[in-house]
PDB file of C-alpha atoms and ligand atoms in Angstrom:
ATOM      1  CA  VAL A   1    -281.538 -18.969  31.447  1.00 55.00           C
ATOM      2  CA  LYS A   2    -281.625 -16.786  28.413  1.00 66.00           C
ATOM      3  CA  ASN A   3    -279.861 -18.236  25.332  1.00 72.00           C
ATOM      4  CA  TYR A   4    -276.754 -15.664  26.168  1.00 82.00           C
ATOM      5  CA  GLU A   5    -276.586 -15.718  29.641  1.00 93.00           C
ATOM      6  CA  LEU A   6    -272.940 -15.389  31.192  1.00 95.00           C
ATOM      7  CA  PHE A   7    -272.066 -17.465  34.172  1.00 96.00           C
ATOM      8  CA  GLN A   8    -268.662 -17.213  35.783  1.00 97.00           C
ATOM      9  CA  CYS A   9    -265.860 -20.072  36.635  1.00 97.00           C
ATOM     10  CA  GLU A  10    -263.202 -18.705  38.928  1.00 96.00           C
ATOM     11  CA  GLY A  11    -264.210 -14.990  38.147  1.00 96.00           C
ATOM     12  CA  PHE A  12    -263.947 -15.752  34.313  1.00 98.00           C
ATOM     13  CA  ARG A  13    -266.809 -15.071  32.537  1.00 98.00           C
ATOM     14  CA  LEU A  14    -268.420 -17.779  29.970  1.00 97.00           C
ATOM     15  CA  ILE A  15    -271.737 -18.366  28.116  1.00 95.00           C
ATOM     16  CA  SER A  16    -274.336 -20.465  29.361  1.00 93.00           C
ATOM     17  CA  SER A  17    -275.378 -21.801  26.188  1.00 90.00           C
ATOM     18  CA  ILE A  18    -272.179 -23.187  24.990  1.00 92.00           C
ATOM     19  CA  HIS A  19    -270.295 -23.676  28.148  1.00 95.00           C
ATOM     20  CA  SER A  20    -270.771 -25.638  31.312  1.00 95.00           C
ATOM     21  CA  ALA A  21    -268.629 -24.778  34.838  1.00 96.00           C
ATOM     22  CA  GLU A  22    -268.500 -28.522  35.703  1.00 96.00           C
ATOM     23  CA  GLU A  23    -266.817 -29.385  32.478  1.00 96.00           C
ATOM     24  CA  VAL A  24    -264.581 -26.122  32.444  1.00 97.00           C
ATOM     25  CA  GLU A  25    -263.244 -27.004  36.162  1.00 97.00           C
ATOM     26  CA  GLN A  26    -262.118 -30.440  34.778  1.00 97.00           C
ATOM     27  CA  ILE A  27    -259.959 -28.925  32.173  1.00 98.00           C
ATOM     28  CA  LYS A  28    -257.059 -28.336  34.697  1.00 97.00           C
ATOM     29  CA  ASN A  29    -257.005 -32.001  35.375  1.00 97.00           C
ATOM     30  CA  TRP A  30    -256.657 -32.810  31.486  1.00 97.00           C
ATOM     31  CA  GLU A  31    -253.465 -35.097  30.666  1.00 97.00           C
ATOM     32  CA  VAL A  32    -251.183 -32.938  28.325  1.00 97.00           C
ATOM     33  CA  ARG A  33    -248.601 -34.722  25.909  1.00 98.00           C
ATOM     34  CA  ASP A  34    -245.534 -32.682  24.674  1.00 98.00           C
ATOM     35  CA  SER A  35    -246.914 -32.942  21.171  1.00 98.00           C
ATOM     36  CA  ASP A  36    -250.263 -30.969  22.233  1.00 98.00           C
ATOM     37  CA  ILE A  37    -250.427 -27.234  20.597  1.00 98.00           C
ATOM     38  CA  PHE A  38    -252.891 -24.755  22.031  1.00 98.00           C
ATOM     39  CA  GLY A  39    -253.644 -21.640  20.463  1.00 98.00           C
ATOM     40  CA  VAL A  40    -254.711 -19.258  23.132  1.00 98.00           C
ATOM     41  CA  THR A  41    -256.443 -15.629  22.639  1.00 98.00           C
ATOM     42  CA  TYR A  42    -258.790 -12.938  24.031  1.00 98.00           C
ATOM     43  CA  PRO A  43    -262.013 -13.125  21.921  1.00 98.00           C
ATOM     44  CA  LYS A  44    -261.402 -11.796  18.309  1.00 97.00           C
ATOM     45  CA  SER A  45    -258.082 -11.449  18.336  1.00 97.00           C
ATOM     46  CA  GLY A  46    -257.195 -13.627  15.722  1.00 96.00           C
ATOM     47  CA  THR A  47    -258.129 -17.070  16.820  1.00 97.00           C
ATOM     48  CA  ILE A  48    -259.595 -18.438  13.909  1.00 95.00           C
ATOM     49  CA  TRP A  49    -256.734 -16.943  11.860  1.00 97.00           C
ATOM     50  CA  LEU A  50    -254.461 -19.054  14.081  1.00 98.00           C
ATOM     51  CA  GLN A  51    -256.612 -21.750  13.792  1.00 97.00           C
ATOM     52  CA  GLN A  52    -255.989 -22.297   9.965  1.00 96.00           C
ATOM     53  CA  ILE A  53    -252.444 -21.709  10.198  1.00 97.00           C
ATOM     54  CA  LEU A  54    -251.802 -24.294  12.569  1.00 97.00           C
ATOM     55  CA  ILE A  55    -254.004 -26.678  10.320  1.00 96.00           C
ATOM     56  CA  LEU A  56    -252.052 -25.586   6.988  1.00 96.00           C
ATOM     57  CA  ILE A  57    -248.361 -26.092   9.084  1.00 97.00           C
ATOM     58  CA  GLU A  58    -249.360 -29.430  10.044  1.00 96.00           C
ATOM     59  CA  ALA A  59    -250.585 -30.136   6.364  1.00 95.00           C
ATOM     60  CA  LYS A  60    -247.017 -28.599   5.242  1.00 97.00           C
ATOM     61  CA  GLY A  61    -249.429 -25.948   3.085  1.00 96.00           C
ATOM     62  CA  ASP A  62    -251.776 -28.582   1.266  1.00 94.00           C
ATOM     63  CA  LEU A  63    -255.012 -27.198   1.543  1.00 89.00           C
ATOM     64  CA  THR A  64    -256.349 -30.310   0.140  1.00 87.00           C
ATOM     65  CA  ALA A  65    -255.210 -32.412   3.074  1.00 81.00           C
ATOM     66  CA  THR A  66    -257.684 -30.671   5.126  1.00 69.00           C
ATOM     67  CA  LYS A  67    -260.537 -30.310   2.559  1.00 61.00           C
ATOM     68  CA  ASP A  68    -263.164 -33.189   4.298  1.00 69.00           C
ATOM     69  CA  GLU A  69    -262.890 -31.472   7.554  1.00 81.00           C
ATOM     70  CA  ASN A  70    -263.951 -28.199   9.032  1.00 91.00           C
ATOM     71  CA  ASN A  71    -261.596 -25.997  11.170  1.00 92.00           C
ATOM     72  CA  LEU A  72    -263.855 -26.229  13.997  1.00 91.00           C
ATOM     73  CA  THR A  73    -263.528 -30.184  14.107  1.00 91.00           C
ATOM     74  CA  ARG A  74    -260.080 -30.192  13.389  1.00 92.00           C
ATOM     75  CA  VAL A  75    -259.034 -27.769  15.923  1.00 95.00           C
ATOM     76  CA  PRO A  76    -261.958 -27.453  18.438  1.00 95.00           C
ATOM     77  CA  TRP A  77    -262.300 -24.756  21.617  1.00 96.00           C
ATOM     78  CA  ILE A  78    -261.511 -26.841  24.491  1.00 97.00           C
ATOM     79  CA  GLU A  79    -263.845 -24.872  26.753  1.00 97.00           C
ATOM     80  CA  VAL A  80    -266.797 -25.778  24.896  1.00 95.00           C
ATOM     81  CA  ILE A  81    -269.271 -28.498  25.735  1.00 94.00           C
ATOM     82  CA  GLY A  82    -268.056 -31.802  24.949  1.00 93.00           C
ATOM     83  CA  GLY A  83    -264.392 -30.806  24.470  1.00 94.00           C
ATOM     84  CA  GLU A  84    -262.993 -33.270  27.030  1.00 94.00           C
ATOM     85  CA  LYS A  85    -264.253 -36.145  25.411  1.00 91.00           C
ATOM     86  CA  LYS A  86    -262.631 -35.179  22.008  1.00 91.00           C
ATOM     87  CA  PHE A  87    -259.239 -34.034  23.796  1.00 95.00           C
ATOM     88  CA  LEU A  88    -258.797 -37.283  25.425  1.00 92.00           C
ATOM     89  CA  LEU A  89    -259.708 -39.664  22.446  1.00 89.00           C
ATOM     90  CA  GLU A  90    -257.525 -37.975  19.439  1.00 93.00           C
ATOM     91  CA  PRO A  91    -254.336 -39.336  18.648  1.00 94.00           C
ATOM     92  CA  SER A  92    -251.437 -36.693  18.497  1.00 95.00           C
ATOM     93  CA  PRO A  93    -250.928 -34.139  17.666  1.00 94.00           C
ATOM     94  CA  ARG A  94    -253.843 -32.794  18.936  1.00 97.00           C
ATOM     95  CA  LEU A  95    -254.299 -28.908  17.772  1.00 97.00           C
ATOM     96  CA  ARG A  96    -256.470 -26.658  20.049  1.00 98.00           C
ATOM     97  CA  ILE A  97    -257.645 -23.330  20.570  1.00 98.00           C
ATOM     98  CA  THR A  98    -259.437 -21.677  23.765  1.00 98.00           C
ATOM     99  CA  HIS A  99    -260.253 -18.488  25.222  1.00 98.00           C
ATOM    100  CA  LEU A 100    -259.407 -19.610  28.919  1.00 98.00           C
ATOM    101  CA  PRO A 101    -257.385 -17.565  31.059  1.00 98.00           C
ATOM    102  CA  TYR A 102    -254.158 -18.735  32.597  1.00 98.00           C
ATOM    103  CA  SER A 103    -255.585 -19.804  35.645  1.00 98.00           C
ATOM    104  CA  LEU A 104    -258.078 -22.431  34.097  1.00 98.00           C
ATOM    105  CA  LEU A 105    -255.495 -23.902  31.587  1.00 98.00           C
ATOM    106  CA  PRO A 106    -254.674 -27.612  32.046  1.00 98.00           C
ATOM    107  CA  ALA A 107    -251.973 -27.852  34.689  1.00 98.00           C
ATOM    108  CA  GLY A 108    -249.496 -29.599  32.464  1.00 98.00           C
ATOM    109  CA  LEU A 109    -249.168 -26.764  29.877  1.00 98.00           C
ATOM    110  CA  LYS A 110    -247.562 -24.736  33.356  1.00 98.00           C
ATOM    111  CA  GLN A 111    -244.959 -27.600  33.753  1.00 97.00           C
ATOM    112  CA  LYS A 112    -243.607 -27.084  30.421  1.00 97.00           C
ATOM    113  CA  LYS A 113    -245.952 -29.521  28.372  1.00 97.00           C
ATOM    114  CA  GLY A 114    -247.197 -29.032  25.202  1.00 98.00           C
ATOM    115  CA  LYS A 115    -246.991 -25.537  23.239  1.00 98.00           C
ATOM    116  CA  VAL A 116    -249.002 -22.262  24.006  1.00 98.00           C
ATOM    117  CA  ILE A 117    -249.244 -19.721  21.489  1.00 98.00           C
ATOM    118  CA  TYR A 118    -250.712 -16.501  22.226  1.00 98.00           C
ATOM    119  CA  VAL A 119    -252.007 -14.304  19.866  1.00 98.00           C
ATOM    120  CA  ALA A 120    -252.765 -10.654  21.011  1.00 98.00           C
ATOM    121  CA  ARG A 121    -254.446  -7.800  19.464  1.00 96.00           C
ATOM    122  CA  ASN A 122    -254.741  -4.073  19.785  1.00 95.00           C
ATOM    123  CA  PRO A 123    -257.454  -4.011  22.373  1.00 97.00           C
ATOM    124  CA  LYS A 124    -259.355  -1.108  20.617  1.00 97.00           C
ATOM    125  CA  ASP A 125    -259.840  -3.028  17.600  1.00 95.00           C
ATOM    126  CA  VAL A 126    -260.572  -6.074  19.688  1.00 97.00           C
ATOM    127  CA  LEU A 127    -263.433  -4.060  21.466  1.00 97.00           C
ATOM    128  CA  VAL A 128    -264.906  -2.971  18.031  1.00 95.00           C
ATOM    129  CA  SER A 129    -264.676  -6.422  16.503  1.00 95.00           C
ATOM    130  CA  PHE A 130    -266.580  -7.624  19.734  1.00 96.00           C
ATOM    131  CA  TYR A 131    -269.017  -5.427  19.523  1.00 96.00           C
ATOM    132  CA  HIS A 132    -270.213  -6.565  16.063  1.00 93.00           C
ATOM    133  CA  PHE A 133    -269.536  -9.966  16.944  1.00 93.00           C
ATOM    134  CA  HIS A 134    -272.654  -9.308  19.480  1.00 93.00           C
ATOM    135  CA  ASP A 135    -274.713  -8.738  16.617  1.00 87.00           C
ATOM    136  CA  PHE A 136    -273.603 -11.874  14.791  1.00 85.00           C
ATOM    137  CA  GLY A 137    -273.530 -14.249  17.504  1.00 85.00           C
ATOM    138  CA  VAL A 138    -276.815 -15.299  18.442  1.00 84.00           C
ATOM    139  CA  PHE A 139    -275.533 -16.678  21.783  1.00 85.00           C
ATOM    140  CA  LEU A 140    -274.471 -13.111  22.694  1.00 91.00           C
ATOM    141  CA  GLU A 141    -276.783 -10.090  23.906  1.00 91.00           C
ATOM    142  CA  THR A 142    -276.701  -7.473  21.523  1.00 90.00           C
ATOM    143  CA  PRO A 143    -275.690  -4.382  22.874  1.00 93.00           C
ATOM    144  CA  LYS A 144    -277.793  -1.305  23.111  1.00 94.00           C
ATOM    145  CA  ASP A 145    -275.201   0.836  21.257  1.00 96.00           C
ATOM    146  CA  PHE A 146    -271.662   1.038  21.148  1.00 97.00           C
ATOM    147  CA  ASN A 147    -271.189   3.056  24.486  1.00 97.00           C
ATOM    148  CA  ASP A 148    -273.102   0.633  26.508  1.00 96.00           C
ATOM    149  CA  PHE A 149    -270.762  -1.920  24.888  1.00 97.00           C
ATOM    150  CA  TYR A 150    -267.798   0.018  25.713  1.00 98.00           C
ATOM    151  CA  GLU A 151    -268.454   0.243  29.406  1.00 97.00           C
ATOM    152  CA  LYS A 152    -269.127  -3.441  29.807  1.00 97.00           C
ATOM    153  CA  PHE A 153    -265.779  -4.370  28.015  1.00 98.00           C
ATOM    154  CA  MET A 154    -263.948  -2.068  29.850  1.00 98.00           C
ATOM    155  CA  ASP A 155    -265.284  -3.206  33.202  1.00 97.00           C
ATOM    156  CA  GLY A 156    -264.934  -6.929  32.409  1.00 97.00           C
ATOM    157  CA  GLN A 157    -268.562  -7.550  31.855  1.00 96.00           C
ATOM    158  CA  VAL A 158    -268.092  -9.717  28.904  1.00 97.00           C
ATOM    159  CA  PHE A 159    -267.653 -13.241  27.492  1.00 97.00           C
ATOM    160  CA  GLY A 160    -263.923 -13.685  28.552  1.00 98.00           C
ATOM    161  CA  SER A 161    -263.948 -10.975  31.200  1.00 98.00           C
ATOM    162  CA  SER A 162    -261.071  -8.575  31.229  1.00 98.00           C
ATOM    163  CA  TRP A 163    -258.894  -8.320  28.135  1.00 98.00           C
ATOM    164  CA  PHE A 164    -256.273  -6.563  30.666  1.00 98.00           C
ATOM    165  CA  GLU A 165    -256.546  -9.447  33.113  1.00 98.00           C
ATOM    166  CA  HIS A 166    -256.212 -11.886  30.436  1.00 98.00           C
ATOM    167  CA  ILE A 167    -253.208 -10.599  28.697  1.00 98.00           C
ATOM    168  CA  LYS A 168    -251.410  -9.510  32.120  1.00 98.00           C
ATOM    169  CA  ALA A 169    -251.600 -13.083  33.432  1.00 98.00           C
ATOM    170  CA  TYR A 170    -250.323 -15.044  30.459  1.00 98.00           C
ATOM    171  CA  HIS A 171    -247.630 -12.339  30.455  1.00 98.00           C
ATOM    172  CA  THR A 172    -246.414 -12.641  33.705  1.00 98.00           C
ATOM    173  CA  HIS A 173    -246.635 -16.550  33.599  1.00 98.00           C
ATOM    174  CA  ARG A 174    -245.180 -16.918  30.140  1.00 98.00           C
ATOM    175  CA  ASP A 175    -241.514 -18.684  31.290  1.00 98.00           C
ATOM    176  CA  GLU A 176    -243.721 -21.256  32.973  1.00 98.00           C
ATOM    177  CA  MET A 177    -244.837 -22.522  29.467  1.00 98.00           C
ATOM    178  CA  ASN A 178    -243.545 -23.271  26.326  1.00 98.00           C
ATOM    179  CA  PHE A 179    -244.681 -20.211  25.149  1.00 98.00           C
ATOM    180  CA  LEU A 180    -244.858 -17.856  22.101  1.00 98.00           C
ATOM    181  CA  TYR A 181    -246.113 -14.492  21.690  1.00 98.00           C
ATOM    182  CA  ILE A 182    -247.139 -12.995  18.545  1.00 98.00           C
ATOM    183  CA  THR A 183    -249.450  -9.766  17.711  1.00 97.00           C
ATOM    184  CA  TYR A 184    -252.388  -9.769  15.248  1.00 96.00           C
ATOM    185  CA  GLU A 185    -251.001  -6.876  14.004  1.00 94.00           C
ATOM    186  CA  GLU A 186    -247.548  -8.440  13.183  1.00 95.00           C
ATOM    187  CA  MET A 187    -249.920 -11.065  11.374  1.00 96.00           C
ATOM    188  CA  ILE A 188    -251.304  -8.155   9.150  1.00 93.00           C
ATOM    189  CA  GLN A 189    -247.870  -6.363   8.522  1.00 93.00           C
ATOM    190  CA  ASP A 190    -245.672  -9.573   7.547  1.00 96.00           C
ATOM    191  CA  LEU A 191    -247.626 -12.852   7.585  1.00 97.00           C
ATOM    192  CA  ARG A 192    -244.902 -14.776   6.104  1.00 98.00           C
ATOM    193  CA  SER A 193    -242.222 -14.000   9.104  1.00 98.00           C
ATOM    194  CA  VAL A 194    -245.074 -14.787  11.528  1.00 98.00           C
ATOM    195  CA  VAL A 195    -245.632 -18.400  10.167  1.00 98.00           C
ATOM    196  CA  LYS A 196    -241.937 -18.597  10.125  1.00 98.00           C
ATOM    197  CA  ARG A 197    -241.770 -18.225  13.527  1.00 98.00           C
ATOM    198  CA  ILE A 198    -244.185 -20.265  14.576  1.00 98.00           C
ATOM    199  CA  CYS A 199    -242.934 -23.049  12.400  1.00 98.00           C
ATOM    200  CA  ALA A 200    -239.627 -22.623  14.365  1.00 98.00           C
ATOM    201  CA  PHE A 201    -241.566 -22.576  17.769  1.00 98.00           C
ATOM    202  CA  LEU A 202    -243.159 -26.021  16.712  1.00 98.00           C
ATOM    203  CA  GLU A 203    -239.941 -27.382  15.231  1.00 98.00           C
ATOM    204  CA  LYS A 204    -241.777 -27.817  11.692  1.00 98.00           C
ATOM    205  CA  ASP A 205    -239.250 -27.903   9.010  1.00 97.00           C
ATOM    206  CA  LEU A 206    -241.281 -26.554   5.854  1.00 98.00           C
ATOM    207  CA  THR A 207    -239.667 -25.629   2.226  1.00 98.00           C
ATOM    208  CA  ASP A 208    -239.769 -22.135   1.345  1.00 98.00           C
ATOM    209  CA  LEU A 209    -242.640 -23.348  -0.938  1.00 98.00           C
ATOM    210  CA  GLU A 210    -244.802 -24.946   1.852  1.00 98.00           C
ATOM    211  CA  ILE A 211    -244.495 -21.921   3.949  1.00 98.00           C
ATOM    212  CA  ASP A 212    -245.787 -19.918   0.647  1.00 98.00           C
ATOM    213  CA  ASN A 213    -248.623 -22.213   0.705  1.00 98.00           C
ATOM    214  CA  VAL A 214    -249.483 -22.082   4.137  1.00 98.00           C
ATOM    215  CA  VAL A 215    -249.335 -17.910   3.514  1.00 98.00           C
ATOM    216  CA  GLU A 216    -251.616 -17.946   0.758  1.00 97.00           C
ATOM    217  CA  HIS A 217    -254.057 -19.934   2.065  1.00 96.00           C
ATOM    218  CA  SER A 218    -254.592 -18.381   5.427  1.00 97.00           C
ATOM    219  CA  ARG A 219    -254.945 -14.734   3.738  1.00 95.00           C
ATOM    220  CA  PHE A 220    -257.880 -12.867   4.910  1.00 93.00           C
ATOM    221  CA  ASP A 221    -259.322 -13.362   1.182  1.00 93.00           C
ATOM    222  CA  SER A 222    -258.763 -16.882   0.902  1.00 94.00           C
ATOM    223  CA  MET A 223    -259.920 -17.688   4.335  1.00 94.00           C
ATOM    224  CA  ARG A 224    -263.117 -15.286   3.457  1.00 92.00           C
ATOM    225  CA  HIS A 225    -263.674 -17.628   0.378  1.00 91.00           C
ATOM    226  CA  ASN A 226    -263.062 -21.109   2.311  1.00 90.00           C
ATOM    227  CA  ASN A 227    -266.162 -22.436   3.942  1.00 88.00           C
ATOM    228  CA  LYS A 228    -263.796 -24.983   5.931  1.00 89.00           C
ATOM    229  CA  ALA A 229    -262.060 -22.216   7.404  1.00 88.00           C
ATOM    230  CA  ASN A 230    -264.571 -19.077   7.806  1.00 85.00           C
ATOM    231  CA  TYR A 231    -267.572 -20.633  10.048  1.00 83.00           C
ATOM    232  CA  ARG A 232    -269.729 -19.872   7.423  1.00 85.00           C
ATOM    233  CA  THR A 233    -271.310 -23.561   7.700  1.00 84.00           C
ATOM    234  CA  VAL A 234    -272.254 -23.069  11.550  1.00 84.00           C
ATOM    235  CA  SER A 235    -275.883 -23.056  12.145  1.00 84.00           C
ATOM    236  CA  ASP A 236    -277.920 -19.922  11.735  1.00 84.00           C
ATOM    237  CA  GLN A 237    -278.804 -20.644  15.448  1.00 83.00           C
ATOM    238  CA  ILE A 238    -275.184 -19.761  16.480  1.00 84.00           C
ATOM    239  CA  PHE A 239    -274.221 -17.061  14.226  1.00 87.00           C
ATOM    240  CA  ASN A 240    -276.684 -14.735  12.367  1.00 86.00           C
ATOM    241  CA  HIS A 241    -275.543 -15.193   8.600  1.00 85.00           C
ATOM    242  CA  LYS A 242    -278.164 -12.386   7.449  1.00 83.00           C
ATOM    243  CA  LYS A 243    -276.096  -9.731   9.524  1.00 83.00           C
ATOM    244  CA  GLY A 244    -272.769 -10.357   8.787  1.00 83.00           C
ATOM    245  CA  THR A 245    -269.627 -12.313   8.605  1.00 85.00           C
ATOM    246  CA  PHE A 246    -267.205 -13.956  10.612  1.00 82.00           C
ATOM    247  CA  LEU A 247    -264.287 -12.566   8.775  1.00 85.00           C
ATOM    248  CA  ARG A 248    -265.916  -8.969   9.155  1.00 85.00           C
ATOM    249  CA  LYS A 249    -263.224  -6.584   8.112  1.00 84.00           C
ATOM    250  CA  GLY A 250    -259.761  -7.917   9.259  1.00 76.00           C
ATOM    251  CA  THR A 251    -256.938  -6.692   7.184  1.00 70.00           C
ATOM    252  CA  LEU A 252    -259.215  -4.316   4.872  1.00 70.00           C
ATOM    253  CA  VAL A 253    -259.564  -1.848   7.688  1.00 71.00           C
ATOM    254  CA  PRO A 254    -257.096  -2.191  10.085  1.00 74.00           C
ATOM    255  CA  GLY A 255    -257.459   0.523  13.314  1.00 84.00           C
ATOM    256  CA  ASP A 256    -261.231   0.483  12.725  1.00 89.00           C
ATOM    257  CA  TRP A 257    -261.518   1.717  16.266  1.00 95.00           C
ATOM    258  CA  LYS A 258    -261.151   5.082  14.751  1.00 93.00           C
ATOM    259  CA  ASN A 259    -264.717   4.643  13.179  1.00 93.00           C
ATOM    260  CA  HIS A 260    -266.091   3.788  16.336  1.00 94.00           C
ATOM    261  CA  PHE A 261    -264.739   5.652  19.323  1.00 96.00           C
ATOM    262  CA  THR A 262    -265.341   8.905  20.438  1.00 97.00           C
ATOM    263  CA  VAL A 263    -262.211  11.136  21.190  1.00 96.00           C
ATOM    264  CA  ALA A 264    -263.451  10.945  24.938  1.00 97.00           C
ATOM    265  CA  GLN A 265    -263.600   7.004  24.582  1.00 98.00           C
ATOM    266  CA  SER A 266    -260.250   6.987  23.204  1.00 97.00           C
ATOM    267  CA  GLU A 267    -258.495   9.249  25.810  1.00 97.00           C
ATOM    268  CA  HIS A 268    -260.144   7.197  28.508  1.00 98.00           C
ATOM    269  CA  PHE A 269    -259.125   4.000  26.841  1.00 98.00           C
ATOM    270  CA  ASP A 270    -255.393   5.388  26.537  1.00 97.00           C
ATOM    271  CA  LYS A 271    -255.813   6.260  30.367  1.00 98.00           C
ATOM    272  CA  VAL A 272    -256.682   2.686  31.575  1.00 98.00           C
ATOM    273  CA  PHE A 273    -254.378   1.014  29.211  1.00 98.00           C
ATOM    274  CA  LYS A 274    -251.524   3.225  30.730  1.00 97.00           C
ATOM    275  CA  GLU A 275    -252.427   2.397  34.337  1.00 98.00           C
ATOM    276  CA  GLU A 276    -253.307  -1.195  33.778  1.00 97.00           C
ATOM    277  CA  MET A 277    -250.136  -2.107  31.691  1.00 97.00           C
ATOM    278  CA  LYS A 278    -247.511  -0.053  33.451  1.00 97.00           C
ATOM    279  CA  ASP A 279    -245.764  -2.971  34.520  1.00 96.00           C
ATOM    280  CA  ILE A 280    -246.266  -5.003  31.424  1.00 96.00           C
ATOM    281  CA  PRO A 281    -243.784  -4.231  28.385  1.00 94.00           C
ATOM    282  CA  LEU A 282    -246.233  -5.017  25.718  1.00 96.00           C
ATOM    283  CA  PHE A 283    -246.631  -2.592  22.802  1.00 92.00           C
ATOM    284  CA  PHE A 284    -249.603  -2.575  20.145  1.00 93.00           C
ATOM    285  CA  SER A 285    -249.702  -0.581  17.007  1.00 88.00           C
ATOM    286  CA  TRP A 286    -252.830   1.160  16.963  1.00 87.00           C
ATOM    287  CA  ASP A 287    -253.121   1.679  13.320  1.00 82.00           C
TER     288      ASP A 287
HETATM  289  S1  LIG B 301    -263.292 -15.582  17.898  1.00 94.04           S
HETATM  290  O1  LIG B 301    -264.637 -15.224  17.999  1.00 94.04           O
HETATM  291  O2  LIG B 301    -262.810 -14.900  19.668  1.00 94.04           O
HETATM  292  O3  LIG B 301    -262.591 -16.715  17.816  1.00 94.04           O
HETATM  293  O4  LIG B 301    -262.891 -14.423  17.039  1.00 94.04           O
HETATM  294  P1  LIG B 301    -261.009 -14.426  16.176  1.00 94.04           P
HETATM  295  O5  LIG B 301    -260.938 -15.334  15.518  1.00 94.04           O
HETATM  296  O6  LIG B 301    -260.315 -14.345  17.802  1.00 94.04           O
HETATM  297  O7  LIG B 301    -261.314 -12.444  15.580  1.00 94.04           O
HETATM  298  C1  LIG B 301    -262.031 -12.534  14.679  1.00 94.04           C
HETATM  299  C2  LIG B 301    -261.269 -11.297  13.739  1.00 94.04           C
HETATM  300  O8  LIG B 301    -260.294 -11.782  13.213  1.00 94.04           O
HETATM  301  C3  LIG B 301    -260.213 -11.443  12.064  1.00 94.04           C
HETATM  302  N1  LIG B 301    -259.617 -12.380  10.853  1.00 94.04           N
HETATM  303  C4  LIG B 301    -258.579 -12.250  10.191  1.00 94.04           C
HETATM  304  N2  LIG B 301    -257.978 -10.820   9.708  1.00 94.04           N
HETATM  305  C5  LIG B 301    -256.838 -10.921   8.945  1.00 94.04           C
HETATM  306  N3  LIG B 301    -256.735 -11.991   8.443  1.00 94.04           N
HETATM  307  C6  LIG B 301    -257.155 -13.250   8.701  1.00 94.04           C
HETATM  308  N4  LIG B 301    -256.889 -14.486   7.972  1.00 94.04           N
HETATM  309  C7  LIG B 301    -258.642 -13.261   9.352  1.00 94.04           C
HETATM  310  N5  LIG B 301    -259.186 -14.181   9.868  1.00 94.04           N
HETATM  311  C8  LIG B 301    -260.231 -13.720  11.136  1.00 94.04           C
HETATM  312  C9  LIG B 301    -261.684 -11.688  11.563  1.00 94.04           C
HETATM  313  O9  LIG B 301    -261.855 -10.645  10.648  1.00 94.04           O
HETATM  314  C10 LIG B 301    -262.195 -10.442  12.880  1.00 94.04           C
HETATM  315  O10 LIG B 301    -261.797  -9.324  12.823  1.00 94.04           O
HETATM  316  P2  LIG B 301    -262.737  -8.233  12.287  1.00 94.04           P
HETATM  317  O11 LIG B 301    -261.954  -7.002  13.109  1.00 94.04           O
HETATM  318  O12 LIG B 301    -264.225  -8.160  13.371  1.00 94.04           O
HETATM  319  O13 LIG B 301    -262.809  -8.200  11.201  1.00 94.04           O
END
């Protein structure tokens, strides 16, 4: 098995070196508590941004409260090997992130136990961020070129499978969960009001100053310089830190897809988007 080989769990593509089918299949049976909070995303949509925000809200904006612990330990991925043990043993509140599709979630979440925050990002920028991530992540196969990756992404032949299937399933089933939908672009435009919406959803009563601190410490620049939050400490066997950084462009170049897509790719994408999303009233800012 190659380091970066993908396998499927109920049609959802995962990475053989960091996920296990047996463990992922168990996740549906995990017992959910009302206090559990799950951040859910398709890859490259703002997961580690939400991870930092959740930690800071819990700490009422106090960065030092989290200083000894890496974000990855404080808010782990549920699907990564070893996830179950951590989940069962942890005292409340348990904060988690995941890329899993709706169909593989713990069943309790679908009975309105716990809370789900879904972050979506304009999928053209997701595609570009994901393309670069395949260079940075040692556990993913480096694409031949952008067009090669474009085709794989549109075909769902990537980790996370189809972007369209992911968001459509969550949108369709949102009323079955305690569910908050936010977008990466809203976070770029007005982080403070998104943080306030998250606080309201989580029933967290923070003062204006505490909110300011959450916002300040989760800005792109702050996170870029915070090794607890920016994945810089993850081993070279997982990320090729010589090739790039996890926080690549973020707010610096929103709409980075325009620097990568050809006109033909963009037109093709728009056509597929229109068709796939025809019954899903979700809108994205493309700039
Ligand atoms: S992953 O691998 O799925 O967990 O990646 P994910 O965290 O979902 O997405 C990574 C992209 O999010 C950007 N990012 C941010 N943008 C703005 N502000 C903040 N604070 C922030 N933190 C992470 C990160 O730069 C990746 O986007 P690109 O376009 O590649 O820069």
